[in-house]
PDB file of C-alpha atoms in Angstrom:
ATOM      1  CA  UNK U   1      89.413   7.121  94.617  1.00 92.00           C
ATOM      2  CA  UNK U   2      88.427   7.023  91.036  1.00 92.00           C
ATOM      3  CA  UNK U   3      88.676  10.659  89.705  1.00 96.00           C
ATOM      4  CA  UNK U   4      87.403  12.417  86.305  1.00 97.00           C
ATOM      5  CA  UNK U   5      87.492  15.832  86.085  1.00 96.00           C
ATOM      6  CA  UNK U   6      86.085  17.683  82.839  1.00 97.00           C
ATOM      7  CA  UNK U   7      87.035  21.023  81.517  1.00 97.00           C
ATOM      8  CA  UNK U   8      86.980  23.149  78.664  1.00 97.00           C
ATOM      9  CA  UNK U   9      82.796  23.567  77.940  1.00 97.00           C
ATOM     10  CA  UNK U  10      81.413  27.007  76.946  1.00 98.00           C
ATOM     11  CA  UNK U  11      79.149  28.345  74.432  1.00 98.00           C
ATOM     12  CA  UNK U  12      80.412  28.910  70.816  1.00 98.00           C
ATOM     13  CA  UNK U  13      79.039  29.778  67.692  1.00 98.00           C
ATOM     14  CA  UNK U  14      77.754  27.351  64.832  1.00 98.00           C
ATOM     15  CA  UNK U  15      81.320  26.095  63.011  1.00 98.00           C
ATOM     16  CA  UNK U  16      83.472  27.181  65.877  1.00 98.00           C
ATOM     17  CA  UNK U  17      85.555  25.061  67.756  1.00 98.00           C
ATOM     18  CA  UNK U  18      86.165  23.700  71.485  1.00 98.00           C
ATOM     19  CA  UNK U  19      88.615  21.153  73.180  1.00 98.00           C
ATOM     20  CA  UNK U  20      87.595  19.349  76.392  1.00 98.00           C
ATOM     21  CA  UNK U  21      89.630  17.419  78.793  1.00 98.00           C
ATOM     22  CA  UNK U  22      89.212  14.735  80.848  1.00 97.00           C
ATOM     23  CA  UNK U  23      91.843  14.343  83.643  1.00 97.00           C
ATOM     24  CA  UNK U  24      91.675  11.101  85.426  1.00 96.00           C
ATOM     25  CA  UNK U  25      93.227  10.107  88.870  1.00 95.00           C
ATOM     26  CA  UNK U  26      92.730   6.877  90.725  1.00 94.00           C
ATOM     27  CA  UNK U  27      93.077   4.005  88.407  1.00 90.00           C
ATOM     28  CA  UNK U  28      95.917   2.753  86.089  1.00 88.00           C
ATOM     29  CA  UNK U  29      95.572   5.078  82.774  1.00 87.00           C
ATOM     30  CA  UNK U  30      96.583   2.570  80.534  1.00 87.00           C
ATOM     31  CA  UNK U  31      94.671  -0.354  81.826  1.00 90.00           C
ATOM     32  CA  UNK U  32      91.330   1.858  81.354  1.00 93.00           C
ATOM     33  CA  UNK U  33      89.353   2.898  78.240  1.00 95.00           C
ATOM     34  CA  UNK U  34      87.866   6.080  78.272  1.00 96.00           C
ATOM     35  CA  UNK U  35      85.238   7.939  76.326  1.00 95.00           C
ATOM     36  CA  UNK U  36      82.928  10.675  75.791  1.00 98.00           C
ATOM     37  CA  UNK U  37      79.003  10.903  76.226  1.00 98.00           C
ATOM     38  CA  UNK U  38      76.513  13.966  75.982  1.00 98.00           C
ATOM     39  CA  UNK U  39      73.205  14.623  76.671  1.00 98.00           C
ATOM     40  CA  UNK U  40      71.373  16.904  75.205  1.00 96.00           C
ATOM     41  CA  UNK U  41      67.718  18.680  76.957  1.00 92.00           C
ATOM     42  CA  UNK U  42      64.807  16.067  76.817  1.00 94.00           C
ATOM     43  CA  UNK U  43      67.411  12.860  75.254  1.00 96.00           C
ATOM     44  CA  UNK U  44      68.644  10.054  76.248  1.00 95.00           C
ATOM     45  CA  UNK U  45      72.850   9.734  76.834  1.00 95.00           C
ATOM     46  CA  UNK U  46      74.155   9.004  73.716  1.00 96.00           C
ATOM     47  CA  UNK U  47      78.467   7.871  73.340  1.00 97.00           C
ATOM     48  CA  UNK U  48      80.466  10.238  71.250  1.00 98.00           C
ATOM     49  CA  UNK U  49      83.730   8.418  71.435  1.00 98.00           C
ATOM     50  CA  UNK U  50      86.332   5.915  72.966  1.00 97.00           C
ATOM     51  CA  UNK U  51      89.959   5.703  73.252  1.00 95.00           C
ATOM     52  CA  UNK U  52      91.556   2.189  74.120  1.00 91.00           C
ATOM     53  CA  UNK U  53      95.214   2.878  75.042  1.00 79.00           C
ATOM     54  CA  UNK U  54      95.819  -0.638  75.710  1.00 80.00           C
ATOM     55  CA  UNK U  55      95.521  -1.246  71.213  1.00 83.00           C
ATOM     56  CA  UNK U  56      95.115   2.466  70.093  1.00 84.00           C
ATOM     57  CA  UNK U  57      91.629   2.042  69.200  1.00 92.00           C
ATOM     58  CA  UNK U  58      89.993   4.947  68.713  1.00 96.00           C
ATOM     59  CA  UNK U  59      85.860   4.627  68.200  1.00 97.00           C
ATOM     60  CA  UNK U  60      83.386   7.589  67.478  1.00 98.00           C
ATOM     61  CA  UNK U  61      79.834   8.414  66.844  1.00 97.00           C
ATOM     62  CA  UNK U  62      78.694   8.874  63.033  1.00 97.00           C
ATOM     63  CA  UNK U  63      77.058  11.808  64.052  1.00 96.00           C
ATOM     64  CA  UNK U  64      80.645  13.339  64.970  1.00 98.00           C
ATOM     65  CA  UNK U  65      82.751  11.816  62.341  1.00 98.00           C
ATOM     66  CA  UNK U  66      85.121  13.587  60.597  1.00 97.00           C
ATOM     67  CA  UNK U  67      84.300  16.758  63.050  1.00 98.00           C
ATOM     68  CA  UNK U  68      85.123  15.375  66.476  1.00 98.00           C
ATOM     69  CA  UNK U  69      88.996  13.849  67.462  1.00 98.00           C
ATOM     70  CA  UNK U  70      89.713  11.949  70.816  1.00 97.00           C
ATOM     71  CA  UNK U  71      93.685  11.630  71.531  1.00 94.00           C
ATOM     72  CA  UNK U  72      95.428  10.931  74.954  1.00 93.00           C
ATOM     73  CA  UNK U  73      98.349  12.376  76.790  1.00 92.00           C
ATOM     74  CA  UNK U  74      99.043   9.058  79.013  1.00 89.00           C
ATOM     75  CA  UNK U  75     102.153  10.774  80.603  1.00 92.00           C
ATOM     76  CA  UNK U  76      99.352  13.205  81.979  1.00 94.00           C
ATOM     77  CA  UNK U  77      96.311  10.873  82.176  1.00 94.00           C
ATOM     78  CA  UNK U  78      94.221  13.440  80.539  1.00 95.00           C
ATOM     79  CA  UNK U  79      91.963  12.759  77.358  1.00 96.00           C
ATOM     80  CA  UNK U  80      91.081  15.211  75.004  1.00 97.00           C
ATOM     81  CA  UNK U  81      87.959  15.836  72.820  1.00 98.00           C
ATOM     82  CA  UNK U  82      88.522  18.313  70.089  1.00 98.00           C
ATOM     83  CA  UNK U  83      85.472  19.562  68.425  1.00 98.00           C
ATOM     84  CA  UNK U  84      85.249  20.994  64.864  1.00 98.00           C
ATOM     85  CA  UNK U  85      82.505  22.439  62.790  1.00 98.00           C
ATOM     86  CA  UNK U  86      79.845  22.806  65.833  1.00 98.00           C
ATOM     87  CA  UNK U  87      76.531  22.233  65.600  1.00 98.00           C
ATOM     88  CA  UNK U  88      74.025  23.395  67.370  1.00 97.00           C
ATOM     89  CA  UNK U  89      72.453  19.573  67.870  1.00 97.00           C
ATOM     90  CA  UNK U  90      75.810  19.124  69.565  1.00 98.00           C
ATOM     91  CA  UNK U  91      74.822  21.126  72.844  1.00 98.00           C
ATOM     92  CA  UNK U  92      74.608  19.188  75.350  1.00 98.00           C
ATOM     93  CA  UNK U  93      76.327  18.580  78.276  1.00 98.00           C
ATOM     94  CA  UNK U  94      79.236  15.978  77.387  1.00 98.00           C
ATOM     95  CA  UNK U  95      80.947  13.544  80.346  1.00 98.00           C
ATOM     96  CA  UNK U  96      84.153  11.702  80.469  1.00 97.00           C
ATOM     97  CA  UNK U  97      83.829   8.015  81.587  1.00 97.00           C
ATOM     98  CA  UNK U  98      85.978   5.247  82.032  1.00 96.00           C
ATOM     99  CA  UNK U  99      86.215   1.770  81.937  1.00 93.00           C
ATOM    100  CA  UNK U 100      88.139  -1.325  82.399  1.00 90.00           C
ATOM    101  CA  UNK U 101      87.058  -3.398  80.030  1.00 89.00           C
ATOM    102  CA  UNK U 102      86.553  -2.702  76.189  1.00 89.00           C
ATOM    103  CA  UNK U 103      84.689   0.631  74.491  1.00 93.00           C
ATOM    104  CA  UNK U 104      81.127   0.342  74.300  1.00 91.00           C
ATOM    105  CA  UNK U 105      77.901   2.878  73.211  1.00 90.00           C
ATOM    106  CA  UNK U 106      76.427   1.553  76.061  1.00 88.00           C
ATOM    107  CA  UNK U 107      76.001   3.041  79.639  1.00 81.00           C
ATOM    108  CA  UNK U 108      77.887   0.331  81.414  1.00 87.00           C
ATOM    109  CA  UNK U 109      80.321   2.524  82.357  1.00 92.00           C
ATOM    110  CA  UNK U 110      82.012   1.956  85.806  1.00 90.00           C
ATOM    111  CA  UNK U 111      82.906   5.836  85.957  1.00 95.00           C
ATOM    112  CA  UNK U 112      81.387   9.094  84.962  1.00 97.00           C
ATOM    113  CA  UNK U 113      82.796  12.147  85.590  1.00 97.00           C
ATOM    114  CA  UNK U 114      80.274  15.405  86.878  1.00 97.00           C
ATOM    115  CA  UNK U 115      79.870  16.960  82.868  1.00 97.00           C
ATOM    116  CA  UNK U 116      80.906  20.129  81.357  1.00 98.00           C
ATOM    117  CA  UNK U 117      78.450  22.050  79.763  1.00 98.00           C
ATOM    118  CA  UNK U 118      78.586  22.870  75.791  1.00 98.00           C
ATOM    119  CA  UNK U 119      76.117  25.393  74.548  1.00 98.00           C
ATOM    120  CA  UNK U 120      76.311  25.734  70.423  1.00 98.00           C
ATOM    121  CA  UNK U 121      74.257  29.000  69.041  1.00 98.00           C
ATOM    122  CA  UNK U 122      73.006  29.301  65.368  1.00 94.00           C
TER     123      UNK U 122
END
């Protein structure tokens, strides 16, 4: 069975900081891209980022460029997602998914973890 547990949500303050991880179970780490979404009160799912193990690709968001940084620990099958320089628009609850084809921004992805909640004040 295809686990992803999230961890690591919490409320911070406006340029603070936060790391989440994803820990996956059930599937051949390497063989699987995963990646980050959020959704935020009243919006649509929107991706954050992607790591492909399989080529080291690493994809992410303009809106979190240069603040957000995916990285892997495949000897752990866990994915991080360290967050710099919090907004508040970045509340929103954020999931881990999975994949085993290619990173995408859209939803076609074959499994979502249950979310972790990030709450930014101002």
């Amino acid at each position: 069975e295809v686990q992803l547990v999230e961890s690591g949500g919490g409320l911070v303050q406006a340029g603070g900081s936060l790391r989440l991880s994803c820990a996956a179970s059930g599937f051949t780490f390497d063989d699987y891209v995963i990646g980050w979404f959020r959704q935020a009160p009243g919006k649509e799912r929107e991706g954050v980022s992607c790591i492909s193990s399989s080529d080291g690709a690493i994809y992410y968001a303009d809106s979190v460029k240069g603040r957000f940084t995916t990285s892997s620990d495949n000897a752990k099958n866990t994915v991080f997602l360290q967050m710099n320089s919090l907004k508040p628009e970045d509340t929103a609850v954020y999931y881990c998914v999975a994949d085993p084809r290619r990173c995408s921004w859209s939803l076609a992805y074959d499994y979502w973890g249950q979310g972790t909640q990030v709450t930014v004040s101002s």
